C-alpha positions as a printed Julia matrix, in Angstrom:
66×3 Matrix{Float64}:
   5.74   -1.68   0.65
   6.08   -0.91   4.36
   9.26    1.06   3.79
   7.63    3.23   1.11
   4.74    3.94   3.47
   7.15    4.95   6.23
   9.41    7.05   4.0
   6.4     8.94   2.63
   5.48   10.02   6.16
   2.75    7.57   7.09
   2.44    5.1    9.93
   0.71    1.75   9.49
  -2.0     1.52  12.16
  -3.16   -1.89  10.95
  -2.45   -4.29   8.11
  -4.37   -7.3    6.85
  -3.04   -9.61   4.15
  -5.08  -12.16   2.2
  -3.43  -14.67  -0.15
  -5.32  -15.19  -3.41
  -3.68  -17.43  -6.03
  -0.41  -15.66  -6.92
  -1.47  -12.33  -5.4
  -1.57  -10.8   -1.98
  -4.39   -8.4   -1.15
  -3.02   -5.96   1.4
  -5.41   -3.74   3.34
  -3.72   -0.87   5.17
  -5.05    1.56   7.73
  -2.66    4.49   7.82
  -2.02    7.53   9.95
  -0.36   10.62   8.54
  -0.78   14.24   7.57
   0.58   14.19   4.03
  -1.62   13.84   0.92
  -2.61   10.21   0.36
  -2.34   10.7   -3.43
   1.43   11.09  -3.04
   1.7     7.7   -1.34
  -0.65    6.08  -3.85
   1.52    7.27  -6.75
   4.65    5.85  -5.12
   3.04    2.48  -4.38
   1.9     2.19  -8.01
   5.54    2.55  -9.13
   6.65   -0.57  -7.22
   7.28   -3.41  -9.69
   5.53   -5.99  -7.5
   2.36   -3.9   -7.09
  -0.37   -4.76  -9.57
  -2.8    -2.05  -8.46
  -3.63    0.42  -5.72
  -7.11    1.62  -4.78
  -8.67    3.7   -2.06
 -11.5     2.78   0.25
 -12.38    6.0    1.98
  -8.91    7.38   2.55
  -7.13    4.03   2.91
  -4.95    2.69   0.06
  -5.31   -0.95  -0.94
  -2.39   -2.61  -2.72
  -2.31   -5.89  -4.61
   1.14   -7.43  -4.79
   2.54  -10.39  -6.69
   4.23  -12.94  -4.48
   7.86  -13.65  -5.31
């Protein structure tokens, strides 16, 4: 997840992770100049990501724990 964010031209300003059953709720605050929709599409393609949403301009990812 972090690598995809970095490769897509964003920097993680803050990250908060909450464990919920077999899922991790990951809240990211990002910095970058590229369109956030591009990053959202790439995060949705990750096989461990269940869903991605936006709060304001910040993507939220839910990931299955291994």
